């Protein structure tokens, strides 16, 4: 069964281009090491609010819901990136990520930080529905 790594991070609007460059490099390395798919998404700051995802009977005022911005701890001048990596299974993920995290192309010490890695929210997920 597939396995999904999911990440949420606050990124400065000023670092959008630099983040996209790192994402391209990272996606290449991850796919070389067994990932099936890599998806990176910028928050649509003018998109629908959380209330639109609920039926009219259960809908609350939009300010009563949490948001990806608050969950990611994004501050002024920052937006949220959500990304996920799809793997064929957890064993492939574990072996692949061990290689990915030790790959010299993934170290990025020669570049300015694009986002604060301490604020990255990450976890692995086992799909329960895939239609």
mmCIF file of C-alpha atoms in Angstrom:
data_model
loop_
_atom_site.group_PDB
_atom_site.id
_atom_site.type_symbol
_atom_site.label_atom_id
_atom_site.label_comp_id
_atom_site.label_asym_id
_atom_site.label_seq_id
_atom_site.Cartn_x
_atom_site.Cartn_y
_atom_site.Cartn_z
ATOM 1 C CA UNK A 1 0.000 0.000 0.000
ATOM 2 C CA UNK A 2 1.240 3.499 -0.797
ATOM 3 C CA UNK A 3 2.731 5.697 1.880
ATOM 4 C CA UNK A 4 2.561 9.500 2.012
ATOM 5 C CA UNK A 5 4.993 11.971 3.576
ATOM 6 C CA UNK A 6 3.242 15.297 4.176
ATOM 7 C CA UNK A 7 4.874 18.623 4.990
ATOM 8 C CA UNK A 8 3.572 22.065 5.924
ATOM 9 C CA UNK A 9 5.916 25.027 6.241
ATOM 10 C CA UNK A 10 5.652 28.808 6.453
ATOM 11 C CA UNK A 11 7.703 30.472 3.706
ATOM 12 C CA UNK A 12 8.386 34.151 3.184
ATOM 13 C CA UNK A 13 6.758 35.610 0.079
ATOM 14 C CA UNK A 14 10.214 36.985 -0.765
ATOM 15 C CA UNK A 15 11.606 33.428 -0.907
ATOM 16 C CA UNK A 16 9.047 31.987 -3.320
ATOM 17 C CA UNK A 17 11.452 31.647 -6.258
ATOM 18 C CA UNK A 18 14.242 30.213 -4.071
ATOM 19 C CA UNK A 19 11.806 27.730 -2.499
ATOM 20 C CA UNK A 20 10.623 26.591 -5.919
ATOM 21 C CA UNK A 21 14.238 26.015 -6.972
ATOM 22 C CA UNK A 22 14.922 23.875 -3.884
ATOM 23 C CA UNK A 23 11.648 22.022 -4.441
ATOM 24 C CA UNK A 24 12.732 21.111 -7.986
ATOM 25 C CA UNK A 25 16.070 19.766 -6.727
ATOM 26 C CA UNK A 26 14.423 17.902 -3.860
ATOM 27 C CA UNK A 27 11.776 16.348 -6.104
ATOM 28 C CA UNK A 28 14.439 15.044 -8.471
ATOM 29 C CA UNK A 29 16.440 13.452 -5.647
ATOM 30 C CA UNK A 30 13.367 11.975 -3.953
ATOM 31 C CA UNK A 31 12.102 10.459 -7.204
ATOM 32 C CA UNK A 32 15.548 9.004 -7.932
ATOM 33 C CA UNK A 33 15.212 7.217 -4.606
ATOM 34 C CA UNK A 34 11.835 5.585 -5.144
ATOM 35 C CA UNK A 35 9.125 8.232 -4.783
ATOM 36 C CA UNK A 36 6.251 7.940 -7.225
ATOM 37 C CA UNK A 37 5.055 11.527 -7.042
ATOM 38 C CA UNK A 38 5.957 14.848 -5.444
ATOM 39 C CA UNK A 39 3.409 17.658 -5.103
ATOM 40 C CA UNK A 40 4.224 21.158 -3.840
ATOM 41 C CA UNK A 41 1.420 23.683 -3.290
ATOM 42 C CA UNK A 42 1.340 27.370 -2.391
ATOM 43 C CA UNK A 43 -1.592 28.465 -0.255
ATOM 44 C CA UNK A 44 -4.235 30.234 -2.321
ATOM 45 C CA UNK A 45 -4.625 33.209 -0.020
ATOM 46 C CA UNK A 46 -7.731 34.322 -1.930
ATOM 47 C CA UNK A 47 -9.232 30.843 -2.061
ATOM 48 C CA UNK A 48 -12.297 29.580 -0.242
ATOM 49 C CA UNK A 49 -12.476 29.861 3.521
ATOM 50 C CA UNK A 50 -13.029 26.879 5.795
ATOM 51 C CA UNK A 51 -16.749 27.501 6.187
ATOM 52 C CA UNK A 52 -17.320 26.619 2.519
ATOM 53 C CA UNK A 53 -16.235 23.030 3.220
ATOM 54 C CA UNK A 54 -19.186 22.404 5.549
ATOM 55 C CA UNK A 55 -22.846 21.874 4.860
ATOM 56 C CA UNK A 56 -25.071 24.863 5.471
ATOM 57 C CA UNK A 57 -26.520 23.129 8.559
ATOM 58 C CA UNK A 58 -23.073 22.653 10.140
ATOM 59 C CA UNK A 59 -21.432 25.856 8.894
ATOM 60 C CA UNK A 60 -19.914 28.267 11.416
ATOM 61 C CA UNK A 61 -18.681 31.808 10.883
ATOM 62 C CA UNK A 62 -15.359 31.711 9.012
ATOM 63 C CA UNK A 63 -13.482 33.233 11.991
ATOM 64 C CA UNK A 64 -14.460 30.217 14.131
ATOM 65 C CA UNK A 65 -12.257 27.849 12.118
ATOM 66 C CA UNK A 66 -8.532 27.359 12.308
ATOM 67 C CA UNK A 67 -6.424 27.840 9.191
ATOM 68 C CA UNK A 68 -3.324 26.489 7.519
ATOM 69 C CA UNK A 69 -1.724 29.875 8.165
ATOM 70 C CA UNK A 70 -2.165 29.535 11.916
ATOM 71 C CA UNK A 71 -1.349 25.814 11.916
ATOM 72 C CA UNK A 72 1.936 26.500 10.125
ATOM 73 C CA UNK A 73 2.693 29.498 12.325
ATOM 74 C CA UNK A 74 3.009 31.804 9.324
ATOM 75 C CA UNK A 75 3.563 35.420 10.227
ATOM 76 C CA UNK A 76 3.443 38.723 8.403
ATOM 77 C CA UNK A 77 4.986 38.431 4.962
ATOM 78 C CA UNK A 78 4.743 34.636 4.950
ATOM 79 C CA UNK A 79 2.517 32.130 3.239
ATOM 80 C CA UNK A 80 2.120 28.381 3.606
ATOM 81 C CA UNK A 81 3.492 25.587 1.473
ATOM 82 C CA UNK A 82 1.962 22.145 1.733
ATOM 83 C CA UNK A 83 3.674 19.292 0.000
ATOM 84 C CA UNK A 84 3.511 15.569 -0.157
ATOM 85 C CA UNK A 85 5.564 12.712 -1.453
ATOM 86 C CA UNK A 86 3.854 9.524 -2.556
ATOM 87 C CA UNK A 87 5.846 6.313 -2.137
ATOM 88 C CA UNK A 88 4.920 2.790 -3.277
ATOM 89 C CA UNK A 89 5.089 1.583 0.351
ATOM 90 C CA UNK A 90 6.635 2.423 3.725
ATOM 91 C CA UNK A 91 9.684 0.183 3.231
ATOM 92 C CA UNK A 92 10.566 2.032 0.014
ATOM 93 C CA UNK A 93 9.992 5.319 1.813
ATOM 94 C CA UNK A 94 12.269 4.422 4.712
ATOM 95 C CA UNK A 95 15.089 3.223 2.456
ATOM 96 C CA UNK A 96 14.621 6.134 0.059
ATOM 97 C CA UNK A 97 14.535 8.848 2.715
ATOM 98 C CA UNK A 98 17.691 7.509 4.311
ATOM 99 C CA UNK A 99 19.431 8.005 0.962
ATOM 100 C CA UNK A 100 17.731 11.358 0.355
ATOM 101 C CA UNK A 101 18.744 12.871 3.689
ATOM 102 C CA UNK A 102 22.381 11.881 3.183
ATOM 103 C CA UNK A 103 22.552 12.968 -0.477
ATOM 104 C CA UNK A 104 24.942 15.945 -0.866
ATOM 105 C CA UNK A 105 22.442 17.667 -3.198
ATOM 106 C CA UNK A 106 20.003 17.890 -0.275
ATOM 107 C CA UNK A 107 22.322 19.642 2.181
ATOM 108 C CA UNK A 108 21.883 23.212 0.850
ATOM 109 C CA UNK A 109 24.466 24.670 3.259
ATOM 110 C CA UNK A 110 25.893 26.724 0.397
ATOM 111 C CA UNK A 111 22.591 28.656 0.099
ATOM 112 C CA UNK A 112 20.750 31.089 2.325
ATOM 113 C CA UNK A 113 17.931 29.447 4.289
ATOM 114 C CA UNK A 114 14.659 29.561 2.350
ATOM 115 C CA UNK A 115 12.479 28.690 5.341
ATOM 116 C CA UNK A 116 12.987 27.883 9.010
ATOM 117 C CA UNK A 117 13.319 24.100 9.197
ATOM 118 C CA UNK A 118 12.438 24.185 12.906
ATOM 119 C CA UNK A 119 8.958 25.357 11.896
ATOM 120 C CA UNK A 120 8.427 22.533 9.409
ATOM 121 C CA UNK A 121 5.522 20.260 10.292
ATOM 122 C CA UNK A 122 6.004 16.777 8.850
ATOM 123 C CA UNK A 123 4.532 13.314 9.262
ATOM 124 C CA UNK A 124 3.947 10.062 7.425
ATOM 125 C CA UNK A 125 0.469 8.852 6.556
ATOM 126 C CA UNK A 126 -1.082 5.546 5.557
ATOM 127 C CA UNK A 127 -3.856 6.161 3.033
ATOM 128 C CA UNK A 128 -7.299 4.975 4.101
ATOM 129 C CA UNK A 129 -9.140 5.992 0.916
ATOM 130 C CA UNK A 130 -7.795 6.448 -2.603
ATOM 131 C CA UNK A 131 -10.489 6.929 -5.248
#
